[in-house]
PDB file of C-alpha atoms in Angstrom:
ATOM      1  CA  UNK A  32       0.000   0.000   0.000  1.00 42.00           C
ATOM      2  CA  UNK A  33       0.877   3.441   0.027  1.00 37.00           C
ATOM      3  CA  UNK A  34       0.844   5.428   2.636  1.00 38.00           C
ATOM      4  CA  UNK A  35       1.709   8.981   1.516  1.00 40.00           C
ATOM      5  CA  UNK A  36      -1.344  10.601   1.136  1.00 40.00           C
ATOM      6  CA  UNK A  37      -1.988  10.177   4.906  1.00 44.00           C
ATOM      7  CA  UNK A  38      -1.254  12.145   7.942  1.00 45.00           C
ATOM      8  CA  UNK A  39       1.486  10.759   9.999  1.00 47.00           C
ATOM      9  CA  UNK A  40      -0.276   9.448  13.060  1.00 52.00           C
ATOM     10  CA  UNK A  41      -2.892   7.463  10.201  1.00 55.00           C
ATOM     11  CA  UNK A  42       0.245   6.156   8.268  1.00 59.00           C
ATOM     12  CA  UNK A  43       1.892   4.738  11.355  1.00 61.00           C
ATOM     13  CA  UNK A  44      -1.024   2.888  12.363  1.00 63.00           C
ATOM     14  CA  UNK A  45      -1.821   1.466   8.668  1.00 68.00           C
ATOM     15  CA  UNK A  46       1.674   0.561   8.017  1.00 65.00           C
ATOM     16  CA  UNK A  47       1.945  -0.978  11.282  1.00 66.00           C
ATOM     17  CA  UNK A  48      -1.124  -3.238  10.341  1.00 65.00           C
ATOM     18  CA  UNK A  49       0.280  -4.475   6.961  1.00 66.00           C
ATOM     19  CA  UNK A  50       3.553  -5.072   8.519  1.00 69.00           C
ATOM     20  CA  UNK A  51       1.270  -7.622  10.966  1.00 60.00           C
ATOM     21  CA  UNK A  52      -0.460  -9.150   7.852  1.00 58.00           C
ATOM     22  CA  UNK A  53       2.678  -9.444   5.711  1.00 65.00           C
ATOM     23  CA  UNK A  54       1.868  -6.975   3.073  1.00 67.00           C
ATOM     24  CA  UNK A  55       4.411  -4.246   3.847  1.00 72.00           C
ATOM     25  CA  UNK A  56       6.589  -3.697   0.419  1.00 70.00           C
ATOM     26  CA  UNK A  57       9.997  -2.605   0.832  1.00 67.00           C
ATOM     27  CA  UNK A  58       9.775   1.424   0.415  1.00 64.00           C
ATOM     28  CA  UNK A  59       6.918   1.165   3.250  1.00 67.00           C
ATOM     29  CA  UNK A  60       9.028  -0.756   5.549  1.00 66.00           C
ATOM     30  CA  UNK A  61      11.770   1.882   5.100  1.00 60.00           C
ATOM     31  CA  UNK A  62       9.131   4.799   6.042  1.00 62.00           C
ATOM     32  CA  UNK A  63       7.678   2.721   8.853  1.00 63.00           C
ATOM     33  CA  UNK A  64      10.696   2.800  10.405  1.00 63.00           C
ATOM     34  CA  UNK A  65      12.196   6.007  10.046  1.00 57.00           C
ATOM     35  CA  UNK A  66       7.858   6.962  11.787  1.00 59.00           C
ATOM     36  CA  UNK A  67       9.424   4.290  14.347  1.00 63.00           C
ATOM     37  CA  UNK A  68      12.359   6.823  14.566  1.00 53.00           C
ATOM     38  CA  UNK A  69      10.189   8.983  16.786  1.00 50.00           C
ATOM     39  CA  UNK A  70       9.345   7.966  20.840  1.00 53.00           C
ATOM     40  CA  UNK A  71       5.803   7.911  19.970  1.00 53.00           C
ATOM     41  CA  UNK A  72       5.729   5.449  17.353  1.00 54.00           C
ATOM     42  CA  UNK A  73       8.122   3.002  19.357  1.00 57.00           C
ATOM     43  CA  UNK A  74       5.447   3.090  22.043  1.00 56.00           C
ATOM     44  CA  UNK A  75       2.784   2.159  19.655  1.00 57.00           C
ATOM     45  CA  UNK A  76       4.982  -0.307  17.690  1.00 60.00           C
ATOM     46  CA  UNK A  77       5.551  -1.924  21.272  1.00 57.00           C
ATOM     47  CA  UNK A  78       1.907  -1.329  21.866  1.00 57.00           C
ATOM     48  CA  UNK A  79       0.976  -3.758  18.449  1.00 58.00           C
ATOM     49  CA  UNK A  80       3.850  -6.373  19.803  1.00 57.00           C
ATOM     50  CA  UNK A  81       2.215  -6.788  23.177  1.00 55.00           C
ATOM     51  CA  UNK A  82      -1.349  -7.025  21.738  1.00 55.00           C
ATOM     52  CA  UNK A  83      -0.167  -9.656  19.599  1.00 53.00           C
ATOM     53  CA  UNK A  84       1.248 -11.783  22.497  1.00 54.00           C
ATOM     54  CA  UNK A  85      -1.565 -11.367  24.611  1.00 52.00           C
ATOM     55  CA  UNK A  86      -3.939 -12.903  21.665  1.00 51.00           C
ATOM     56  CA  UNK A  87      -1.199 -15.481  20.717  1.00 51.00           C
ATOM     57  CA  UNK A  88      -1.686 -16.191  24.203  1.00 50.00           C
ATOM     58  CA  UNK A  89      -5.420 -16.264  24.448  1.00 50.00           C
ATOM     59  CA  UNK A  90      -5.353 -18.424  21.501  1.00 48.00           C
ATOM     60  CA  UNK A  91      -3.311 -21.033  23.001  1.00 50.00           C
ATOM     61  CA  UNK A  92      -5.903 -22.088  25.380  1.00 47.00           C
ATOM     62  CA  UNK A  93      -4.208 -24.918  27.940  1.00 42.00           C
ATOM     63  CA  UNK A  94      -0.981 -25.337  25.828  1.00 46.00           C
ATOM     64  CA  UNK A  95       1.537 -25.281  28.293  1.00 46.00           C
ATOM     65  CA  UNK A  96       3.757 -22.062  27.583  1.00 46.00           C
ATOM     66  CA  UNK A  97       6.744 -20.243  29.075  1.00 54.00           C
ATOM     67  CA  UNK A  98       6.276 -16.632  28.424  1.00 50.00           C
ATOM     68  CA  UNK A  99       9.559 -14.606  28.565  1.00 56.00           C
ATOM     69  CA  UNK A 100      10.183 -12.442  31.212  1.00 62.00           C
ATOM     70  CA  UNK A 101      10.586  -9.686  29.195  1.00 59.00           C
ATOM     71  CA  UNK A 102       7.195 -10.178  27.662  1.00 51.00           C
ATOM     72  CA  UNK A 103       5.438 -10.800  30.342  1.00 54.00           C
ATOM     73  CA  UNK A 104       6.599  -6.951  31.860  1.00 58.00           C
ATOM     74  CA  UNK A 105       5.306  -5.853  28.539  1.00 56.00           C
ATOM     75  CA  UNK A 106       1.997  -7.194  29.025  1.00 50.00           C
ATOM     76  CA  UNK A 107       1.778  -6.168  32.569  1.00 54.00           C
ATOM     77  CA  UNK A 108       2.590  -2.102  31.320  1.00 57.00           C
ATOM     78  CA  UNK A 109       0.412  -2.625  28.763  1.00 52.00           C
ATOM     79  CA  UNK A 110      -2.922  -3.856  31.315  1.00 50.00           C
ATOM     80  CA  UNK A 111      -2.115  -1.531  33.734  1.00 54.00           C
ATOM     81  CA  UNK A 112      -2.158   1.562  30.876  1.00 51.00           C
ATOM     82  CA  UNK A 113      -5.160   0.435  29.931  1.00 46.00           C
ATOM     83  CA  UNK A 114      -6.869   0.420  33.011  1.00 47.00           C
ATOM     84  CA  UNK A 115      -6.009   4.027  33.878  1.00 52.00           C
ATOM     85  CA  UNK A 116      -7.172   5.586  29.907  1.00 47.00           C
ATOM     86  CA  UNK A 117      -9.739   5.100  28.168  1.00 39.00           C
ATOM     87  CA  UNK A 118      -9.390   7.760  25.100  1.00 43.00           C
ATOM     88  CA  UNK A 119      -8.403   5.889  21.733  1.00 46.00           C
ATOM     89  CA  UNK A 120      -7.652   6.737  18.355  1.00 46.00           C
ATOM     90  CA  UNK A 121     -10.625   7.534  16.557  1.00 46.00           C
ATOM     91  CA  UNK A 122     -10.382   7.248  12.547  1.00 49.00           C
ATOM     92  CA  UNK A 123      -7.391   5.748  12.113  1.00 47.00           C
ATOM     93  CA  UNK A 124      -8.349   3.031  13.861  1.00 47.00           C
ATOM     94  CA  UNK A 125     -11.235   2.613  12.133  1.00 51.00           C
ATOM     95  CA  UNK A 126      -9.194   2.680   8.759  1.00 52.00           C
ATOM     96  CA  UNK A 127      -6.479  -0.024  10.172  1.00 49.00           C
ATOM     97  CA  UNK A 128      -9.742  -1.847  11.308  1.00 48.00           C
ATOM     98  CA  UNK A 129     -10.631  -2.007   7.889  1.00 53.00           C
ATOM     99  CA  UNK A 130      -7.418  -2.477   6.461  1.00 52.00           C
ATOM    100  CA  UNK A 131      -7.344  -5.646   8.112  1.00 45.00           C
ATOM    101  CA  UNK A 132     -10.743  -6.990   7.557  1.00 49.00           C
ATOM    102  CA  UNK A 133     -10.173  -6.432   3.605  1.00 52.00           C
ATOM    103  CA  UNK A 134      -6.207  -8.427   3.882  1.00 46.00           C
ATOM    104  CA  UNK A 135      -8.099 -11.318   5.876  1.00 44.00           C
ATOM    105  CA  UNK A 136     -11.417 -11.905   4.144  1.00 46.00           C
ATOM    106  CA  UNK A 137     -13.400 -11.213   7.449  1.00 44.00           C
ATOM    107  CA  UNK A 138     -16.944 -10.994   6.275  1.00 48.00           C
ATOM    108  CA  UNK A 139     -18.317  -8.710   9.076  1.00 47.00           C
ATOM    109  CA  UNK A 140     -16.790  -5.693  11.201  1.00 45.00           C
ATOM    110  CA  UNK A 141     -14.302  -6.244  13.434  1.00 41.00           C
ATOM    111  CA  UNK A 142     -15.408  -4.610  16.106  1.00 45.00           C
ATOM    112  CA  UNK A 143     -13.492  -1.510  17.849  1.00 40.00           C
ATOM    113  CA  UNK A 144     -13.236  -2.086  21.311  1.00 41.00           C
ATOM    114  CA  UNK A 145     -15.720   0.344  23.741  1.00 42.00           C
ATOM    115  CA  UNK A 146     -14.662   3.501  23.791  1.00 40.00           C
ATOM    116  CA  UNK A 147     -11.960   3.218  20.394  1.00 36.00           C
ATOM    117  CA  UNK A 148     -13.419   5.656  17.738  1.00 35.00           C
ATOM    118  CA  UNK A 149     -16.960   5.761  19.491  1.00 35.00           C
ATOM    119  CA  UNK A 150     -16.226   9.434  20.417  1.00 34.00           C
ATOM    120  CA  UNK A 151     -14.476  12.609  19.349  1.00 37.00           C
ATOM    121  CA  UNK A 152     -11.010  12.994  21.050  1.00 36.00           C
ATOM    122  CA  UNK A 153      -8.979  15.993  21.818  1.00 43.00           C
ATOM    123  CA  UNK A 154      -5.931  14.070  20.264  1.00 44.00           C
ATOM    124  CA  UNK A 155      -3.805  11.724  19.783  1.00 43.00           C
ATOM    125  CA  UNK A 156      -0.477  12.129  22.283  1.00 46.00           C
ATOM    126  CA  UNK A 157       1.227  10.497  24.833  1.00 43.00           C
ATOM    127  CA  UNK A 158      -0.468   7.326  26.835  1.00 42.00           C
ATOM    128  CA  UNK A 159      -3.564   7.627  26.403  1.00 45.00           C
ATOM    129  CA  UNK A 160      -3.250   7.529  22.460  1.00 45.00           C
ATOM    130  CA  UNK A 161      -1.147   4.242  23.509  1.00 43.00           C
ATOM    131  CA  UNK A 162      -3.436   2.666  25.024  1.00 47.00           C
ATOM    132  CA  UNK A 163      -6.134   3.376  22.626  1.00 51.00           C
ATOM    133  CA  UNK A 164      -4.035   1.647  19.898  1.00 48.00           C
ATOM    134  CA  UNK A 165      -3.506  -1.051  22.303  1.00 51.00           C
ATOM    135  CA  UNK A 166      -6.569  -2.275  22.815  1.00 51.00           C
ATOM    136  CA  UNK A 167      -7.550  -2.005  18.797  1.00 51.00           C
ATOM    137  CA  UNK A 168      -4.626  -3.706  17.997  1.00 53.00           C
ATOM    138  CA  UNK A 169      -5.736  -6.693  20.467  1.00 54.00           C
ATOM    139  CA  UNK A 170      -8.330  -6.721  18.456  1.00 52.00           C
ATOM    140  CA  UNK A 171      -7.244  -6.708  14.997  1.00 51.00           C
ATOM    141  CA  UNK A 172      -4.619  -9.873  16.290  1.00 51.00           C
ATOM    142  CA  UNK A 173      -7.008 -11.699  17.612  1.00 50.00           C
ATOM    143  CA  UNK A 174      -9.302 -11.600  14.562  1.00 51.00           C
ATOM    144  CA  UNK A 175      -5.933 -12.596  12.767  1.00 50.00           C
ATOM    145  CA  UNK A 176      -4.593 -15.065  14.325  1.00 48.00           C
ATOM    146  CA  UNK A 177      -8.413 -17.104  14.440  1.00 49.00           C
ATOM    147  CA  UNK A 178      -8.776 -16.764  10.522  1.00 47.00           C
ATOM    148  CA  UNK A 179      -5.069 -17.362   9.502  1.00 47.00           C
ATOM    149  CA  UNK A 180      -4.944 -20.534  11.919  1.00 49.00           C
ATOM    150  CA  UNK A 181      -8.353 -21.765  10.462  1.00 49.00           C
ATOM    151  CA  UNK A 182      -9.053 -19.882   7.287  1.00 51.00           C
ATOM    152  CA  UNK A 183     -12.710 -20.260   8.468  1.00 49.00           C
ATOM    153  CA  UNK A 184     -14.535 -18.100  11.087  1.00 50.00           C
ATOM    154  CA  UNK A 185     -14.479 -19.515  14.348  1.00 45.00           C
ATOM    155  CA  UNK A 186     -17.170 -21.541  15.212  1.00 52.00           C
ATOM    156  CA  UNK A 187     -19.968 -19.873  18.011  1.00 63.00           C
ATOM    157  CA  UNK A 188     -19.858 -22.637  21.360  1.00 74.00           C
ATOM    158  CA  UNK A 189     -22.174 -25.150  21.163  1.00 82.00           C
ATOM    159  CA  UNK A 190     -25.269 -25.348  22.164  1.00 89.00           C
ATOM    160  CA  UNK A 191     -27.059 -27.144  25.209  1.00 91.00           C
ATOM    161  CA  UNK A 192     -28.835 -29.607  22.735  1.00 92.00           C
ATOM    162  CA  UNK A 193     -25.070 -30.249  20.931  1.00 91.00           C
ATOM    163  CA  UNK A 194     -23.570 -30.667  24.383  1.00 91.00           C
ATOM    164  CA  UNK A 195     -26.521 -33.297  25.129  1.00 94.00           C
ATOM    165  CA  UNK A 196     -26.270 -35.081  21.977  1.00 92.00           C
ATOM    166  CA  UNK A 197     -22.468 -35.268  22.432  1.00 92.00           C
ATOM    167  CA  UNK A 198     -22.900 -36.967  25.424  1.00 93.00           C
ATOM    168  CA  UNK A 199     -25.579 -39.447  24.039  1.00 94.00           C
ATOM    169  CA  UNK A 200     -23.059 -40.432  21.564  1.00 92.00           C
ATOM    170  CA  UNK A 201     -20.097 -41.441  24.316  1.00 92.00           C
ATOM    171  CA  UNK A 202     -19.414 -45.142  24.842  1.00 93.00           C
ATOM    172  CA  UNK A 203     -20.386 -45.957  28.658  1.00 94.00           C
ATOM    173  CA  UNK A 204     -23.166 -43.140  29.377  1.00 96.00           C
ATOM    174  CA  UNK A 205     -26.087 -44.427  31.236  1.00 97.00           C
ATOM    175  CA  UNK A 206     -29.230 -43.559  29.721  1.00 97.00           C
ATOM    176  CA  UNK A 207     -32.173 -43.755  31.800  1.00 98.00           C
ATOM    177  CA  UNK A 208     -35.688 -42.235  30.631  1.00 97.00           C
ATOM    178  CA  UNK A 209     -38.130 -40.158  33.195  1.00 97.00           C
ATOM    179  CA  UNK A 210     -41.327 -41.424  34.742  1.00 95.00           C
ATOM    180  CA  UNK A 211     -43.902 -39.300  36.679  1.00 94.00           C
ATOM    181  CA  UNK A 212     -43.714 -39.028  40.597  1.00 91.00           C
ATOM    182  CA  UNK A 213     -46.817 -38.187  42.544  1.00 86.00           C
ATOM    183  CA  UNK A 214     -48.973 -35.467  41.447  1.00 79.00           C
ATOM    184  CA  UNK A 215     -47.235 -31.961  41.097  1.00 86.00           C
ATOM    185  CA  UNK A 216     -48.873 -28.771  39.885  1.00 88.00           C
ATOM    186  CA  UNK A 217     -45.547 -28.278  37.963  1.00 89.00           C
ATOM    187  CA  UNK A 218     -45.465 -31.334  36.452  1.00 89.00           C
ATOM    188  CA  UNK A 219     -47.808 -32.192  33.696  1.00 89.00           C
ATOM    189  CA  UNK A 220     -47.645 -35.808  33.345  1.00 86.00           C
ATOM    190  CA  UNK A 221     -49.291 -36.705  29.446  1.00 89.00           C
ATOM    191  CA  UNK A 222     -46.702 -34.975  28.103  1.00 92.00           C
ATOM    192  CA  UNK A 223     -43.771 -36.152  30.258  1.00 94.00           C
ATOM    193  CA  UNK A 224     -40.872 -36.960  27.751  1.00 96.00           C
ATOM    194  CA  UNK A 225     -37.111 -36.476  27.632  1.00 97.00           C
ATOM    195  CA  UNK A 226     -34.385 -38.803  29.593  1.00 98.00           C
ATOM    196  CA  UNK A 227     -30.834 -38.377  31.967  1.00 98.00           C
ATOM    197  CA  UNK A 228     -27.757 -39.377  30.499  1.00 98.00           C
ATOM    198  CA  UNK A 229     -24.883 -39.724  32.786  1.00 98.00           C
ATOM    199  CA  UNK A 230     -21.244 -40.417  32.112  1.00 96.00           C
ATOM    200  CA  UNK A 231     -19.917 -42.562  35.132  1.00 96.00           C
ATOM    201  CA  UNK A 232     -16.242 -41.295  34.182  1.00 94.00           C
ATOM    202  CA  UNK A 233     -16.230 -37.857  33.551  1.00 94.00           C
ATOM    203  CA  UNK A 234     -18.563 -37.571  36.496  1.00 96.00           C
ATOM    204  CA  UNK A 235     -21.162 -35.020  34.278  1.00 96.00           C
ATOM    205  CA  UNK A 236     -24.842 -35.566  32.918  1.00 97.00           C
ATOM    206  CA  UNK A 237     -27.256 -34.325  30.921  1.00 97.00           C
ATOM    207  CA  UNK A 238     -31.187 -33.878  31.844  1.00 97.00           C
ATOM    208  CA  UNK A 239     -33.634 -33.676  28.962  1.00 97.00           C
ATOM    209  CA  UNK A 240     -37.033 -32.885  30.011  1.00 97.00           C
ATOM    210  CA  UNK A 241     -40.678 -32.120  28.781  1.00 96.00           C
ATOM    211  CA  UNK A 242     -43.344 -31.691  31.020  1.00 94.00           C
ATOM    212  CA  UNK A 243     -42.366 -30.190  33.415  1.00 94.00           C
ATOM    213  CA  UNK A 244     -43.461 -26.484  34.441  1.00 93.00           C
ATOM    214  CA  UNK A 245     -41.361 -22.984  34.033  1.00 95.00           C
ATOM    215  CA  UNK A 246     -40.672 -22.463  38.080  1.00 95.00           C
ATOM    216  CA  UNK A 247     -40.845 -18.930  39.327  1.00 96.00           C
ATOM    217  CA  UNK A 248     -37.357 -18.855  40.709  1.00 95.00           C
ATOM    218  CA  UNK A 249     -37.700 -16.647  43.305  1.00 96.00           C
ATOM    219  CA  UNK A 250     -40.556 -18.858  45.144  1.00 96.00           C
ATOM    220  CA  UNK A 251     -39.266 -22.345  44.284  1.00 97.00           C
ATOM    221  CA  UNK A 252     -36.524 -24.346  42.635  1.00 97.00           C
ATOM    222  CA  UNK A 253     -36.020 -27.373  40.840  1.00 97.00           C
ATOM    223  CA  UNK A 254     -33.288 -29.874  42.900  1.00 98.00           C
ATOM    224  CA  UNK A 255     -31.743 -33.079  41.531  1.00 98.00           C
ATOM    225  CA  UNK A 256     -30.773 -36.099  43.844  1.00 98.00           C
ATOM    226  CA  UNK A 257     -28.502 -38.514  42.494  1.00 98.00           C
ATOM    227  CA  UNK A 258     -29.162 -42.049  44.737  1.00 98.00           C
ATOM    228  CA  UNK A 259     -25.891 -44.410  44.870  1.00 97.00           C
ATOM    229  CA  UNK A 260     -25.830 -47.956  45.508  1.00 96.00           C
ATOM    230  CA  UNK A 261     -22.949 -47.519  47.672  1.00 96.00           C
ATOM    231  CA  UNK A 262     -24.443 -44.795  49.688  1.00 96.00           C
ATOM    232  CA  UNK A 263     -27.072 -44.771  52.339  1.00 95.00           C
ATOM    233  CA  UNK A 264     -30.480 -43.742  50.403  1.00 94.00           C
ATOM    234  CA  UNK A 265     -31.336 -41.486  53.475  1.00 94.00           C
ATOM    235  CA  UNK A 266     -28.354 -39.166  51.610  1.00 95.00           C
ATOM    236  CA  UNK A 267     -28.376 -39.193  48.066  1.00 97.00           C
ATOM    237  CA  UNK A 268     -25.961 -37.035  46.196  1.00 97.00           C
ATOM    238  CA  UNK A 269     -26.827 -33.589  45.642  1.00 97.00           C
ATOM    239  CA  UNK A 270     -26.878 -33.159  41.628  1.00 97.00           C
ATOM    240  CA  UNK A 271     -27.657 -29.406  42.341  1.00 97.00           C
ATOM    241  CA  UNK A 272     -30.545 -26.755  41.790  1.00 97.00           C
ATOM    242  CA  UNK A 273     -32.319 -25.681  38.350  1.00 97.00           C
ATOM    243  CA  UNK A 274     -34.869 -23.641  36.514  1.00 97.00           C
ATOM    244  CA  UNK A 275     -36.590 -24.930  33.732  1.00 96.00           C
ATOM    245  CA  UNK A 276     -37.545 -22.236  31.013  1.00 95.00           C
ATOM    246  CA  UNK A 277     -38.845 -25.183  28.190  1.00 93.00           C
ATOM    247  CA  UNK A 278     -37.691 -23.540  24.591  1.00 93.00           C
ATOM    248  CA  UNK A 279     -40.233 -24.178  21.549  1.00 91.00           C
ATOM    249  CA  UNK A 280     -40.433 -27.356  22.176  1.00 91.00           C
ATOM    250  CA  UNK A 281     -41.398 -27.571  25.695  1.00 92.00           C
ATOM    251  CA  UNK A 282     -38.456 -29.334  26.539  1.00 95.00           C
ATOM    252  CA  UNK A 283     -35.264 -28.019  28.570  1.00 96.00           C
ATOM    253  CA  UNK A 284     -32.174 -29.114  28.889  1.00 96.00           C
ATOM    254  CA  UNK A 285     -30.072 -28.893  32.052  1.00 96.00           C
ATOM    255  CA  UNK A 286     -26.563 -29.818  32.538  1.00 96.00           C
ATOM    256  CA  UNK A 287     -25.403 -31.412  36.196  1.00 97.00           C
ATOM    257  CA  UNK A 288     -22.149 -32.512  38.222  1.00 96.00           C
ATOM    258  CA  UNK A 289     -22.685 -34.205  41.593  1.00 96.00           C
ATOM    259  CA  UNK A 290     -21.250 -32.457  44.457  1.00 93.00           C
ATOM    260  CA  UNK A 291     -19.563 -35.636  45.843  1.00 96.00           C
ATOM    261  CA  UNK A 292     -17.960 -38.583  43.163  1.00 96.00           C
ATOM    262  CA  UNK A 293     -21.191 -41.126  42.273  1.00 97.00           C
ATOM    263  CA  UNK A 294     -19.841 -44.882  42.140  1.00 96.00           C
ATOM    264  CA  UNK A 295     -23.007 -46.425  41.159  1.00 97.00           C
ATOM    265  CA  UNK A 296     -25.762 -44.328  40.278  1.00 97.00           C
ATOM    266  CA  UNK A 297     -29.313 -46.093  40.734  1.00 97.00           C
ATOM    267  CA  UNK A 298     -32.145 -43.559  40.708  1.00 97.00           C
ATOM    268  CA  UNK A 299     -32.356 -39.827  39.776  1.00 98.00           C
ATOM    269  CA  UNK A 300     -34.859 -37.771  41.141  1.00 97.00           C
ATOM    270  CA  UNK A 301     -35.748 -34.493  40.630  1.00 97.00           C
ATOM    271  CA  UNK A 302     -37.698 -32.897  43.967  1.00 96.00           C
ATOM    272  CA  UNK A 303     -38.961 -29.123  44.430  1.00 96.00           C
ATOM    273  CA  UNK A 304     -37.512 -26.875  47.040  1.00 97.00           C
ATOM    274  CA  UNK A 305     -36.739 -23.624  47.801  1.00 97.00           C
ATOM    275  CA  UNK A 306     -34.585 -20.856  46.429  1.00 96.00           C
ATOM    276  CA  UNK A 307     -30.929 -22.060  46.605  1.00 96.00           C
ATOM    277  CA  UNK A 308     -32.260 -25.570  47.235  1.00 96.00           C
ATOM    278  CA  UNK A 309     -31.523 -27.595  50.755  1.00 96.00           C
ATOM    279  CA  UNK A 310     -29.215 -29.595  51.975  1.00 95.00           C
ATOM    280  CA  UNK A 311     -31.375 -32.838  53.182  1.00 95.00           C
ATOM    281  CA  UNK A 312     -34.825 -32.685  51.030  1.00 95.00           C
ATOM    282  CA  UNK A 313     -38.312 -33.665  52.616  1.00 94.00           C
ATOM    283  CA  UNK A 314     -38.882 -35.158  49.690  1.00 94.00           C
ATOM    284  CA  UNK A 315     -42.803 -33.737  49.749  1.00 93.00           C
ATOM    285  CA  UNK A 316     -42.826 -32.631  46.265  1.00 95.00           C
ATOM    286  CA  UNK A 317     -41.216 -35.197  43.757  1.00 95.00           C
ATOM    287  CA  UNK A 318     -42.340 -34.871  40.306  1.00 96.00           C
ATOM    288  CA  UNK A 319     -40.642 -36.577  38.425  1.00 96.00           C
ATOM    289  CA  UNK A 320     -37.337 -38.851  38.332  1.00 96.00           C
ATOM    290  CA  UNK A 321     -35.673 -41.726  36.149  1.00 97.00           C
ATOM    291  CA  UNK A 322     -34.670 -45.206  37.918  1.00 96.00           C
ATOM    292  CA  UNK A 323     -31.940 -47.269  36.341  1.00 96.00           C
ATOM    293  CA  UNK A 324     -32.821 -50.466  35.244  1.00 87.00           C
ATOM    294  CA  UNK A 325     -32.215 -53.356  37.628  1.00 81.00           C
ATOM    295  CA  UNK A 326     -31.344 -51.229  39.826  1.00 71.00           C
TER     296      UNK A 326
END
């Protein structure tokens, strides 16, 4: 590109940008660096290096990593800048913004992060003008690094019903389908459907249910009881308190982890009790629950 046209402040931040993507020609290069020349632009050439190992970073997930020392103090200035402004660069962040999106083939906006270009600025000097390219440049990295690792966009999480039928898929699960407990006024017992899936080894389950009542949270909650053969069935296992909001459907699904390890789950049953739930249930209100066969 060419970045002559463009006040100095703009060209530093769009020659920075193709010098991330790889696009800087030699004559550019030269320029950026004699712009580089000046305290200023070192800041915000540092700023654009410590953006790019913070999303490097991010991106890693749980790979095990030893971050130099002398990164790490980067990253630390950097934060702490950014904590204490909040003034950013205005339009030629939005330009680099768009510089990038058009290099990596991003479809949609990369978005400017709150308070970058929202608002009119005195200027651009100093820290705060620093910072400002900091955080845009975490941005533009980030939406980088995801399309140049991929060449796809990154997928959204998945959903509840994708986690469920994940787990339905695993070798080992125990599948166990629900039956109606004595009457409920929150349980609706015709169209009682849906089933518990629980992985012994992972320790995690899935409830799928239909029939069963929206609760209003702040009067009552839904509470699971896990019952193990190895345990007394005075104490089952406390699988934790719920809400069910029942999508299009009417179903809901809820996810669950025992407090305490189950060994050999026999019976799942799913009691109403008060906000928070309680620690030993009376058991009065059971509406539904699942028992595993020959169990």
């Amino acid at each position: 590109m060419t970045a002559t046209s463009h006040h100095p402040d703009e060209q530093l931040l769009l020659l920075l940008a193709d010098r991330a993507l790889g696009e800087i020609d030699e004559q550019d290069a030269a320029f950026l660096e004699d712009l580089l020349s000046v305290p200023t632009g070192r800041r915000e050439a540092e700023a654009m290096e410590a953006a790019a190992a913070a999303a490097q970073l991010a991106m890693l997930g749980t790979a095990e990593v030893t971050v130099p020392a002398r990164v790490r103090a980067r990253l630390d200035a950097a934060a702490s800048e950014w904590l204490r402004t909040t003034e950013a660069g205005g339009d030629s962040l939005d330009r680099a913004m768009q510089n990038v999106q058009a290099h990596s083939g991003v479809a949609q906006p990369i978005p400017l992060p709150v308070g970058a270009g929202a608002t009119p600025r005195a200027g651009r000097n100093g820290i705060a003008a620093w910072s400002g390219w900091l955080a845009a440049a975490a941005c533009l990295v980030l939406a980088l690094i995801a399309w140049t690792q991929s060449g796809t966009p990154r997928t959204s999480e998945p959903t509840m019903a994708e986690r469920f039928s994940a787990m339905v898929e695993k070798p080992g699960v125990v599948r166990v389908g629900w039956s109606a407990g004595p009457d409920d006024p929150l349980a609706d017992a015709e169209a009682l459907d849906g089933e518990v899936v629980w992985d012994p080894q992972s320790q995690r389950g899935y409830m799928r249910i239909a029939g069963l009542r929206a609760n209003d949270a702040a009067r009552e909650q839904y509470q699971l009881w896990v019952f193990d053969a190895t345990r007394d069935d005075a104490h089952p296992v406390d699988g934790g308190v719920f809400d069910v909001r029942p999508d299009e459907k009417g179903e809901a699904i809820v996810a669950f982890t025992p407090r305490v390890p189950v060994r050999e789950a026999t019976l799942f049953a799913v009691t109403v009790e008060q906000p928070g739930g309680v620690v030993v249930s009376k058991r009065e209100r059971l509406p539904i629950l699942a028992q595993v066969a020959g169990k």
